[in-house]
PDB file of C-alpha atoms and ligand atoms in Angstrom:
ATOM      1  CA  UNK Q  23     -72.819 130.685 103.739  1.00  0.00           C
ATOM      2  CA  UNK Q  24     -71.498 132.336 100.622  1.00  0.00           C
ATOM      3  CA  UNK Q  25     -71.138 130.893  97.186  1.00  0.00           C
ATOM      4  CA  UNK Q  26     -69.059 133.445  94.962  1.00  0.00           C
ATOM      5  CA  UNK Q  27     -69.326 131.439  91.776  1.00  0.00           C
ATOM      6  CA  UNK Q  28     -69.680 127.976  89.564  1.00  0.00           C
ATOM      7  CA  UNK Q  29     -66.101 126.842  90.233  1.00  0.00           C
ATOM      8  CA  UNK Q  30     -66.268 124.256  87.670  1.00  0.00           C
ATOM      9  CA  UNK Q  31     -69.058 121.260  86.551  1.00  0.00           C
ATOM     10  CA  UNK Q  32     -67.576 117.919  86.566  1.00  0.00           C
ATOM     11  CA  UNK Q  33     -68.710 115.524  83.397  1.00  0.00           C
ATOM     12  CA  UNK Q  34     -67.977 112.196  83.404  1.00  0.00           C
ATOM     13  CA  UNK Q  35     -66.739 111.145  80.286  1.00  0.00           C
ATOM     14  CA  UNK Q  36     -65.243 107.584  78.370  1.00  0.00           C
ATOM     15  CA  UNK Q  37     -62.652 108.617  76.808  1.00  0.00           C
ATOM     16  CA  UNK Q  38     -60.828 111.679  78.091  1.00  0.00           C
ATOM     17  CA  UNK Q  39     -58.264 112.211  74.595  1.00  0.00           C
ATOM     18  CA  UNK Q  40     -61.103 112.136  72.302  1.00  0.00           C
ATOM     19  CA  UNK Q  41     -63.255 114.613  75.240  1.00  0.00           C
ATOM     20  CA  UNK Q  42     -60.314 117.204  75.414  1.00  0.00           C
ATOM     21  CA  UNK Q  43     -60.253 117.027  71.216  1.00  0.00           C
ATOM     22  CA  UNK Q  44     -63.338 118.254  71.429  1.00  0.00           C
ATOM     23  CA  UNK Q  45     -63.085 120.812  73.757  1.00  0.00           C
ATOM     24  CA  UNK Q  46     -59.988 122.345  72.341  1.00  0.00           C
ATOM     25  CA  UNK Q  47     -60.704 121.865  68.687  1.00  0.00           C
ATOM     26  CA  UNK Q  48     -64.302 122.250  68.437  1.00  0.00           C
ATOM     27  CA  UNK Q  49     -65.106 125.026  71.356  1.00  0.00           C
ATOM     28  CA  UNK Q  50     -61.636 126.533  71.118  1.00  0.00           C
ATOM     29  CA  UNK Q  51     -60.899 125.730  74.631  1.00  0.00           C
ATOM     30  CA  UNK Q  52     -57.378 125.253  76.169  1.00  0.00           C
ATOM     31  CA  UNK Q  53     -56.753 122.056  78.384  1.00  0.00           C
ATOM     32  CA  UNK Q  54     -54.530 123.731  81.208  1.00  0.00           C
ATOM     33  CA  UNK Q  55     -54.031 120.836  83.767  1.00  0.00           C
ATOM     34  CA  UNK Q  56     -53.958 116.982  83.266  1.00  0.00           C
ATOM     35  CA  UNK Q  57     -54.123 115.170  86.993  1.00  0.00           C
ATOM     36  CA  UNK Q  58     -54.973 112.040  88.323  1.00  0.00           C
ATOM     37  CA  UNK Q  59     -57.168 111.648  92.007  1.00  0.00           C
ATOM     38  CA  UNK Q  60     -56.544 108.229  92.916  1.00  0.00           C
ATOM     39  CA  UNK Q  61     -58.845 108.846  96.036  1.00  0.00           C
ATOM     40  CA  UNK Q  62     -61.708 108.772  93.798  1.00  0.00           C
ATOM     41  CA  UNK Q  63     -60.332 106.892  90.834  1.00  0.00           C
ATOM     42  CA  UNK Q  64     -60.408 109.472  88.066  1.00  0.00           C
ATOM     43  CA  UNK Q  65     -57.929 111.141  85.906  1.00  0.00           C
ATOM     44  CA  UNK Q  66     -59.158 114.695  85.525  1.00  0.00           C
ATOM     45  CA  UNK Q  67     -58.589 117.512  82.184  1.00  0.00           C
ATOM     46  CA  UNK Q  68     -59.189 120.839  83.440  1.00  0.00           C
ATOM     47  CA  UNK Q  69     -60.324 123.646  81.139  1.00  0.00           C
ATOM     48  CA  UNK Q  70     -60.988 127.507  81.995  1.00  0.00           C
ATOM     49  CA  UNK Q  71     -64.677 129.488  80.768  1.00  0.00           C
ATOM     50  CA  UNK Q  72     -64.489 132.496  82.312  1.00  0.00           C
ATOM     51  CA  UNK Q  73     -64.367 132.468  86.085  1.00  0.00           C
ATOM     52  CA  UNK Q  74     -65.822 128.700  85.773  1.00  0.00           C
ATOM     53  CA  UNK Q  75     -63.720 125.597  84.521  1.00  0.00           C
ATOM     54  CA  UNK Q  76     -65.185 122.696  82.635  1.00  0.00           C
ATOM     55  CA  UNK Q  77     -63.469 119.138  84.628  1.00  0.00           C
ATOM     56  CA  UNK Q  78     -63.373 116.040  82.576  1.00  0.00           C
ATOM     57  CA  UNK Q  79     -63.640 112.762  84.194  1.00  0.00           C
ATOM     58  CA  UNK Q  80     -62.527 110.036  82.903  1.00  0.00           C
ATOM     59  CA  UNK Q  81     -62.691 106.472  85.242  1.00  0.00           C
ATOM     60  CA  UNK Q  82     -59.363 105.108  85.795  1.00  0.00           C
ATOM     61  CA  UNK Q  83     -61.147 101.780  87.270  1.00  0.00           C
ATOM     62  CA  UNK Q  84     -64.376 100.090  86.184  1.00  0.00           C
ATOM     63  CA  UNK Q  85     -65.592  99.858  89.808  1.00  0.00           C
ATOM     64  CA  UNK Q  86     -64.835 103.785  90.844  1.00  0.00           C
ATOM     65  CA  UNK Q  87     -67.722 106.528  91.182  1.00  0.00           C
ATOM     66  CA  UNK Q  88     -67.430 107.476  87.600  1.00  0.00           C
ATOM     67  CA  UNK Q  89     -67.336 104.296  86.298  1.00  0.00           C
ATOM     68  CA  UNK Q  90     -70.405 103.492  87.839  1.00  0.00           C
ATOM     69  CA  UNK Q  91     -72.294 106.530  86.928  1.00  0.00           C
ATOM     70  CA  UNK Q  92     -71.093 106.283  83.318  1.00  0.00           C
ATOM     71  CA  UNK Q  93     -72.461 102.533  83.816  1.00  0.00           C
ATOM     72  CA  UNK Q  94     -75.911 103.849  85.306  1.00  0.00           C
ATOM     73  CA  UNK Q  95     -76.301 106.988  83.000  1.00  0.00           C
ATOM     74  CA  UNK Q  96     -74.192 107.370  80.227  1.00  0.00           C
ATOM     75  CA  UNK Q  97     -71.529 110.276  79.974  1.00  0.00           C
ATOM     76  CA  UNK Q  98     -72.770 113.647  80.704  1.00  0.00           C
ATOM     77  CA  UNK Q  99     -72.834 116.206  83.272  1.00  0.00           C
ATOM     78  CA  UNK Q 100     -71.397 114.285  86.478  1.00  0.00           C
ATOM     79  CA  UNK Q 101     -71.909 117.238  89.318  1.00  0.00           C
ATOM     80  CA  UNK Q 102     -71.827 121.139  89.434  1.00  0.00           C
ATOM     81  CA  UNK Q 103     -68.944 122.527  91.796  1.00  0.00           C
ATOM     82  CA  UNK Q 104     -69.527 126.012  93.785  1.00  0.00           C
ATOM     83  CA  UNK Q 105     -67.040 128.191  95.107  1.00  0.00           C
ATOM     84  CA  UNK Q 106     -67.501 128.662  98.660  1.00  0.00           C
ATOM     85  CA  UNK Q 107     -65.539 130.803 101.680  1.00  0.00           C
ATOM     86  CA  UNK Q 108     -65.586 128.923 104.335  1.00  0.00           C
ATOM     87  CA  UNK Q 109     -65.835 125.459 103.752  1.00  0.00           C
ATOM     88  CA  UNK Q 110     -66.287 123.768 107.431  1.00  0.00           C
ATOM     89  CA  UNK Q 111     -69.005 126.327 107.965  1.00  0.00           C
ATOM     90  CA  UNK Q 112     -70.850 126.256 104.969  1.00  0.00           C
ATOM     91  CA  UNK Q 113     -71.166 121.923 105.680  1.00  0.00           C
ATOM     92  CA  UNK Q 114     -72.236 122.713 109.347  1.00  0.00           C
ATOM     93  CA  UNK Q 115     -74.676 125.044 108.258  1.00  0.00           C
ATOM     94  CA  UNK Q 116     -76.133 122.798 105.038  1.00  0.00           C
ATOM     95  CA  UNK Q 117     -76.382 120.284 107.469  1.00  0.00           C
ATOM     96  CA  UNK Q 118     -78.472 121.919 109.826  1.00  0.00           C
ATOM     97  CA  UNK Q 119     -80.724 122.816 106.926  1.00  0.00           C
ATOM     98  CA  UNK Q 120     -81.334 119.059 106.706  1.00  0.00           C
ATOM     99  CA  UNK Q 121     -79.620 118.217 103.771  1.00  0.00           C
ATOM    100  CA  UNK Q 122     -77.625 114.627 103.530  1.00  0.00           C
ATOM    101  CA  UNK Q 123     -73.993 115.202 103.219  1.00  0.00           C
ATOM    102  CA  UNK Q 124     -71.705 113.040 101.610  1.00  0.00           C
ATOM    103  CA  UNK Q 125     -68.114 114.167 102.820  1.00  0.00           C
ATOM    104  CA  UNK Q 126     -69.042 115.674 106.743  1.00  0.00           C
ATOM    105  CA  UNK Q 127     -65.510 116.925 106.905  1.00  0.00           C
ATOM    106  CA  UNK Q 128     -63.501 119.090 104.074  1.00  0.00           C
ATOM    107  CA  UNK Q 129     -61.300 116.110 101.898  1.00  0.00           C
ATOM    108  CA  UNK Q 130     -58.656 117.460  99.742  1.00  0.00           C
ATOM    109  CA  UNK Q 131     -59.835 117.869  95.362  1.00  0.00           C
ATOM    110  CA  UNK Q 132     -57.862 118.020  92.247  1.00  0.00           C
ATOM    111  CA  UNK Q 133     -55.948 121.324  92.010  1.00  0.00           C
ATOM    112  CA  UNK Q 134     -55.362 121.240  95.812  1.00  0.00           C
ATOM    113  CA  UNK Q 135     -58.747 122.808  96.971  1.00  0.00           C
ATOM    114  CA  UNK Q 136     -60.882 121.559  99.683  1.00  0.00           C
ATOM    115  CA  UNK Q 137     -63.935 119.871  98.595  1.00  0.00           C
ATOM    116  CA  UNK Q 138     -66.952 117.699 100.077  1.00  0.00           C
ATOM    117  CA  UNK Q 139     -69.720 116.661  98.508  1.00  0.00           C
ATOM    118  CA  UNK Q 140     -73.810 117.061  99.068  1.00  0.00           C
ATOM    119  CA  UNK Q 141     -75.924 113.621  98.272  1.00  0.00           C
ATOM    120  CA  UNK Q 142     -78.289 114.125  95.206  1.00  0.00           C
ATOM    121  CA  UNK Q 143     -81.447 112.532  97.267  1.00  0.00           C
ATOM    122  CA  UNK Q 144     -81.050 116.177  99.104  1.00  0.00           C
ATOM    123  CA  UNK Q 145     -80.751 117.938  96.295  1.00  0.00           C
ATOM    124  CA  UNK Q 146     -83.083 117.330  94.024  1.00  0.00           C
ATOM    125  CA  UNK Q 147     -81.297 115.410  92.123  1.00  0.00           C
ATOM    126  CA  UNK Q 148     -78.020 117.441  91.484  1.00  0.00           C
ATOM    127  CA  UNK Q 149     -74.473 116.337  92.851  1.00  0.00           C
ATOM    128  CA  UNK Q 150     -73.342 119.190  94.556  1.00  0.00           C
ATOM    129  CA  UNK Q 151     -69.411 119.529  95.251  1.00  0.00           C
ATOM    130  CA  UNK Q 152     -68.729 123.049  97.665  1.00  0.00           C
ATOM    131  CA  UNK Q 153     -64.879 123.735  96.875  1.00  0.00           C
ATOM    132  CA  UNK Q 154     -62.558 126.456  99.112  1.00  0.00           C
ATOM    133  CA  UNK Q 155     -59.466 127.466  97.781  1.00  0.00           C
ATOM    134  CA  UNK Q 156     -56.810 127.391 100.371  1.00  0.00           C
ATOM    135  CA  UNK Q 157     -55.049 130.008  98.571  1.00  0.00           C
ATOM    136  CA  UNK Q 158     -58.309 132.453  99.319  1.00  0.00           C
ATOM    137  CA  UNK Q 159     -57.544 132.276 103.177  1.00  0.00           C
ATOM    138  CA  UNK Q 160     -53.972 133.786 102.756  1.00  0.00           C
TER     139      UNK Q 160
HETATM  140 ZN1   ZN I   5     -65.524 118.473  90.938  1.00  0.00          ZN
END
């Protein structure tokens, strides 16, 4: 498989005003997309570092994933996000390699990319997202 780059790292955060103050006023950073993914219960604040964004997460119900990791471990780095070519492939082949997947099959992300998700028990601890941007294949 290839990974090009960190496409963004996801941290899960209370309260995502007071998070994007922060970010904008503090590190000088510009908050370029505001969107909610009701599939996983999170309104998102996108910000650009380079080739790498930073995604907010805030929880928009007690009981989704963020709420309950916020719940579990406090606000902080969530999961780390890499860009990948060719999505379907790359989760075959990571699978093969014994690793646990969470999302077998390609759902659809904030910012319309294709993402899935690797469980943390396989590795080692980190919450690994693989994201393809459709707009790569054109
Ligand atoms: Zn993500």
């Amino acid at each position: 498989m290839t990974l090009t780059h960190i496409e963004h790292i996801g941290i899960a955060v209370e309260d995502l005003k007071s998070a994007t103050e922060y970010y904008e006023k503090v590190l000088g950073l510009k908050c370029y997309a505001v969107e909610e993914v009701k599939d996983q219960k999170v309104k998102t604040a996108f910000f650009k570092v380079g080739d790498t964004k930073i995604e907010l997460l805030e929880s928009t119900e007690p009981d989704g994933p963020i709420g309950k990791f916020i719940e579990k471990k406090g606000q902080g780095i969530h999961h780390i996000a890499f860009n990948v070519k060719d999505l379907p492939n790359a989760l075959k082949e990571t699978e093969e390699n014994g690793v646990r997947l969470i999302d077998s099959e390609p759902r659809k992300g904030a910012e319309g990319m294709n993402i899935a998700f690797l469980h943390p028990k396989s590795t080692f601890g980190v919450l690994t997202e693989f994201c393809e941007n459709p707009q790569d294949k054109k």
